[in-house]
XYZ file of C-alpha atoms in Angstrom:
338
model
C 193.272 87.049 -86.976
C 193.308 83.782 -86.243
C 193.582 82.683 -90.126
C 195.727 85.525 -90.752
C 198.089 83.864 -87.844
C 198.320 80.202 -89.364
C 198.854 81.460 -92.900
C 201.940 83.174 -90.905
C 202.753 80.022 -89.865
C 202.521 78.133 -92.705
C 204.671 80.872 -94.494
C 207.362 80.934 -92.318
C 207.444 77.070 -92.355
C 208.042 77.303 -95.871
C 210.718 80.157 -95.822
C 212.621 78.364 -93.419
C 212.597 75.132 -95.432
C 213.632 77.072 -98.174
C 216.619 78.200 -96.184
C 217.095 74.879 -94.725
C 217.303 72.999 -98.257
C 219.414 75.466 -99.980
C 221.994 75.397 -96.691
C 221.952 71.869 -96.999
C 222.154 71.217 -100.985
C 224.892 73.575 -100.847
C 226.632 71.338 -98.371
C 225.767 68.247 -101.040
C 226.924 69.702 -103.519
C 230.199 70.322 -102.467
C 230.584 66.757 -101.535
C 229.431 65.965 -104.714
C 232.743 68.445 -105.846
C 234.784 66.579 -103.350
C 233.631 63.026 -104.630
C 234.799 64.313 -108.230
C 237.822 65.349 -106.952
C 238.936 62.400 -105.419
C 237.573 60.033 -108.373
C 239.908 61.938 -110.585
C 242.843 62.574 -108.207
C 246.085 61.472 -110.218
C 247.261 59.213 -107.375
C 243.985 57.601 -107.304
C 243.899 57.005 -111.373
C 247.526 55.434 -111.347
C 247.415 53.656 -108.278
C 244.012 52.008 -108.579
C 244.517 51.082 -111.907
C 247.901 49.131 -110.690
C 245.928 47.105 -108.469
C 244.645 45.178 -111.830
C 247.899 44.399 -112.458
C 249.969 41.573 -110.769
C 253.400 42.539 -108.991
C 255.517 42.506 -106.063
C 253.972 42.527 -102.960
C 256.028 46.016 -101.851
C 253.867 47.636 -104.893
C 250.881 46.960 -104.554
C 251.214 47.725 -100.597
C 252.730 51.172 -101.452
C 249.625 51.503 -104.322
C 246.970 50.664 -101.215
C 248.871 53.145 -99.151
C 248.864 56.115 -101.448
C 245.011 55.512 -102.080
C 244.299 55.206 -98.289
C 246.134 58.468 -97.734
C 244.406 60.334 -100.041
C 241.166 59.466 -98.529
C 242.262 60.138 -95.165
C 243.169 64.072 -96.245
C 239.872 64.147 -97.358
C 238.139 62.361 -94.614
C 240.061 65.310 -92.671
C 238.458 68.105 -94.593
C 234.861 68.219 -92.622
C 234.034 66.195 -89.423
C 230.474 64.852 -90.504
C 232.434 62.565 -93.219
C 232.209 59.016 -91.623
C 233.730 57.081 -93.572
C 235.364 56.699 -97.089
C 235.829 53.201 -99.032
C 237.043 52.594 -102.280
C 236.450 49.623 -104.605
C 238.674 48.550 -107.477
C 237.791 46.955 -110.630
C 237.547 43.514 -109.397
C 235.948 44.372 -105.778
C 238.919 44.822 -104.071
C 237.906 47.377 -101.012
C 240.437 49.911 -99.567
C 238.913 51.753 -96.663
C 239.847 54.840 -94.265
C 237.612 53.374 -91.780
C 234.837 51.312 -92.036
C 232.826 51.152 -88.038
C 231.648 47.295 -88.651
C 229.335 48.913 -91.880
C 227.886 46.266 -94.014
C 229.857 45.631 -97.527
C 227.048 46.429 -100.596
C 229.475 45.966 -103.355
C 226.944 44.729 -105.756
C 224.351 47.178 -105.010
C 226.936 49.938 -105.121
C 228.213 48.663 -108.672
C 224.589 48.567 -109.955
C 223.680 52.265 -108.674
C 227.267 53.511 -109.925
C 227.373 51.456 -113.696
C 223.456 53.564 -114.077
C 224.740 56.791 -113.192
C 227.626 56.674 -115.558
C 230.441 58.517 -113.416
C 227.573 60.878 -112.106
C 227.201 61.340 -108.129
C 224.483 58.954 -107.194
C 222.901 59.398 -102.810
C 221.869 56.332 -101.053
C 219.816 56.394 -97.681
C 222.063 54.188 -94.985
C 219.393 51.659 -94.499
C 220.405 50.869 -91.042
C 220.428 53.965 -90.006
C 218.418 57.424 -91.564
C 220.857 59.769 -90.321
C 223.576 58.221 -92.534
C 223.808 59.329 -96.218
C 225.643 57.391 -98.824
C 227.989 59.644 -102.000
C 228.485 56.746 -104.820
C 230.474 57.422 -107.366
C 232.344 55.318 -110.301
C 235.866 55.978 -110.996
C 236.509 56.009 -114.470
C 239.891 56.332 -116.232
C 240.594 59.745 -117.363
C 243.896 59.492 -119.412
C 242.905 59.714 -122.736
C 239.159 60.117 -122.098
C 239.396 56.388 -121.771
C 236.568 56.189 -119.059
C 236.749 52.493 -118.181
C 235.770 51.467 -115.290
C 238.121 51.662 -112.692
C 236.483 51.324 -109.535
C 233.953 52.623 -106.748
C 234.064 55.360 -104.285
C 231.969 55.358 -101.781
C 231.534 57.929 -98.961
C 229.084 57.530 -95.689
C 228.159 61.122 -94.709
C 226.711 61.583 -91.108
C 224.204 63.700 -91.422
C 223.127 64.106 -88.402
C 226.812 66.142 -87.453
C 226.400 67.537 -91.158
C 222.695 69.119 -90.088
C 223.216 70.153 -86.772
C 226.481 71.867 -87.817
C 224.342 73.776 -90.055
C 221.290 74.665 -88.779
C 219.350 74.873 -85.633
C 216.242 73.132 -85.253
C 213.772 73.254 -82.338
C 212.330 70.064 -80.787
C 208.901 69.860 -82.306
C 210.093 70.463 -85.772
C 210.801 67.423 -87.930
C 213.454 67.989 -90.742
C 213.758 65.057 -93.530
C 214.798 64.716 -96.736
C 213.214 61.896 -98.656
C 214.001 60.293 -102.023
C 211.102 58.738 -103.785
C 210.030 56.401 -101.028
C 213.521 56.184 -99.299
C 214.228 58.237 -96.383
C 217.958 59.423 -96.840
C 217.712 61.778 -93.525
C 215.194 62.300 -90.497
C 216.075 64.331 -87.820
C 214.276 61.685 -85.748
C 214.656 57.859 -85.885
C 211.257 57.071 -84.899
C 209.494 58.968 -86.922
C 207.895 56.709 -90.253
C 206.918 58.952 -93.005
C 205.118 57.840 -96.221
C 205.780 58.148 -99.815
C 206.955 61.462 -100.895
C 206.576 60.962 -104.635
C 202.956 62.979 -104.926
C 205.496 65.971 -104.044
C 206.466 68.293 -106.481
C 207.961 71.898 -106.508
C 206.906 73.276 -103.263
C 204.052 74.442 -101.112
C 202.553 72.691 -97.540
C 199.717 70.870 -96.514
C 197.688 69.438 -93.311
C 198.266 65.822 -93.568
C 197.446 62.873 -91.594
C 200.181 60.834 -90.711
C 199.350 57.635 -87.837
C 196.149 58.965 -86.912
C 197.668 62.737 -86.292
C 197.534 65.919 -87.969
C 200.792 67.575 -89.044
C 201.923 70.661 -91.319
C 203.793 69.659 -93.897
C 206.212 71.844 -95.864
C 207.798 70.342 -98.793
C 210.481 71.569 -101.223
C 211.888 69.668 -104.152
C 215.499 69.956 -104.870
C 216.754 72.039 -107.668
C 219.811 69.779 -107.932
C 218.126 66.502 -107.672
C 214.330 66.118 -109.108
C 213.700 63.052 -107.036
C 214.910 64.219 -103.347
C 212.583 65.970 -101.276
C 212.940 68.268 -98.435
C 210.268 68.084 -95.773
C 209.671 70.647 -93.134
C 207.347 68.706 -90.437
C 205.299 70.268 -87.914
C 202.754 68.791 -85.529
C 199.222 70.509 -86.059
C 198.413 70.406 -82.399
C 201.141 72.955 -81.773
C 199.423 75.289 -84.201
C 195.808 74.553 -82.767
C 197.692 75.583 -79.416
C 198.591 78.754 -80.529
C 195.900 79.280 -82.338
C 193.807 79.167 -79.406
C 195.664 80.828 -77.485
C 195.841 83.581 -79.721
C 191.995 83.532 -80.174
C 191.753 83.459 -76.181
C 194.237 86.364 -75.972
C 191.997 88.278 -79.004
C 188.990 87.808 -76.874
C 190.118 88.949 -73.928
C 191.184 92.242 -75.055
C 188.373 92.925 -77.205
C 186.387 92.192 -73.654
C 188.579 94.523 -71.980
C 187.956 97.052 -74.594
C 184.666 96.450 -74.420
C 184.366 97.119 -71.013
C 186.284 100.443 -70.692
C 184.271 102.015 -73.921
C 181.222 101.510 -71.911
C 182.751 102.701 -68.516
C 183.918 105.718 -70.665
C 180.515 106.181 -72.330
C 178.349 105.741 -69.102
C 180.878 108.394 -67.693
C 180.552 110.803 -70.899
C 176.570 110.263 -70.527
C 176.234 111.096 -67.058
C 178.429 113.972 -67.651
C 175.917 115.515 -70.040
C 172.328 114.072 -68.127
C 173.538 114.958 -64.782
C 173.389 118.809 -65.446
C 170.152 118.076 -67.182
C 168.508 116.204 -64.579
C 169.751 118.988 -62.031
C 168.803 122.121 -64.552
C 164.660 120.251 -64.430
C 164.534 119.935 -61.409
C 165.418 123.823 -60.808
C 162.965 124.313 -63.442
C 160.439 122.967 -61.241
C 161.441 124.595 -57.923
C 161.018 127.881 -59.933
C 157.608 126.557 -61.154
C 156.615 126.281 -57.348
C 158.016 129.883 -56.662
C 161.293 129.240 -54.958
C 163.203 132.223 -56.793
C 165.957 131.934 -54.733
C 167.971 129.423 -55.994
C 169.918 131.624 -58.724
C 172.792 131.833 -56.262
C 173.259 127.831 -55.955
C 173.516 127.724 -60.121
C 176.861 129.722 -60.013
C 179.307 126.790 -58.995
C 176.986 123.985 -61.044
C 178.380 123.408 -64.526
C 181.110 125.873 -64.855
C 182.179 124.668 -68.118
C 181.349 126.163 -71.554
C 179.297 123.450 -73.176
C 175.935 123.601 -74.915
C 174.703 122.429 -70.946
C 176.740 125.078 -69.188
C 175.478 127.806 -71.137
C 172.094 126.770 -70.316
C 172.745 126.723 -66.736
C 174.220 130.293 -67.309
C 171.312 132.015 -69.168
C 168.892 130.091 -66.587
C 171.101 131.816 -64.224
C 171.138 135.076 -65.898
C 167.387 134.921 -66.286
C 166.029 134.331 -62.723
C 169.016 136.976 -61.470
C 166.661 139.299 -63.656
C 163.594 138.272 -62.734
C 164.651 138.614 -58.534
C 166.117 142.334 -59.794
C 162.457 142.988 -61.033
C 160.967 141.793 -58.152
C 162.885 143.195 -55.727
C 162.308 146.806 -57.491
C 158.429 146.021 -57.355
C 158.889 145.608 -53.746
C 160.112 148.364 -52.807
C 158.038 150.223 -55.385
C 154.879 148.613 -53.770
C 156.322 149.696 -50.537
C 156.865 153.332 -51.265
C 153.488 153.373 -52.293
C 151.636 151.742 -49.417
C 154.163 154.372 -47.119
C 152.612 157.221 -49.438
C 149.051 156.035 -49.034
C 149.563 155.893 -45.224
C 151.016 159.264 -45.310
């Protein structure tokens, strides 16, 4: 029973992870679509292109405001957009809100260039609950695809996940990209490499000297991203022990009930038989007057009851014969006397 319970826990954890990862993955896909929408926005395309041109200050100011307005409108769509930042082709930044985020232009440029226009997910190094969406902005006019800049969006994963999902305090949900933690519901939990995980499954794993149930699922959209649902094994062990103790107590109670019923059933059979044997012994000693006491004993029509009834009928017949012989003897004696 305990093994069945553990398998049910494993299966439930895997199913919860499957649902969780699908929900989060769909939301990340939606963020990617927004990123693409912003990068191909005609206002962005035309104004960021003019950043490179030397012109009047007013024109430059209007270009910046146009770009900033597009970013601000996009940020207002969801509450978990933490900040948006746009770099032009020469590395000048135009941001909605920065929140003292460290500039990483060279790092962003390196990752964006490798992706060739595709979205890139990076972890917020200073905060495991921050996820960075990175995309190179390319010129779409006449499909020139020349480099215009970089779009960077910081996603507050704590707000995103808490808004979509509801975790118990014992469970830990993580999004890991190779050796980088993209998101962790607990900041103080350090997880080792997830490069060994592919597909989906679960295992019991030792982490920092403690045992954990780790359910993993590789993203179908991003092969290098793995979703993890981690549960302390001691909780499963406690629940299993509690279930085992409950089952033992249940079986003990059932055993006592069976023994009680068996004892009562046995007593209901042996007691009438013992009484019948005692009556037979009384008859052997010559006491034939006990037939009247058998009328109220074991009135049931089971086998034992039939034995009592037949024995009583036999004693009544014997008593009738004795009484008849006794009267005959009296008549004979009286006749002889006369």
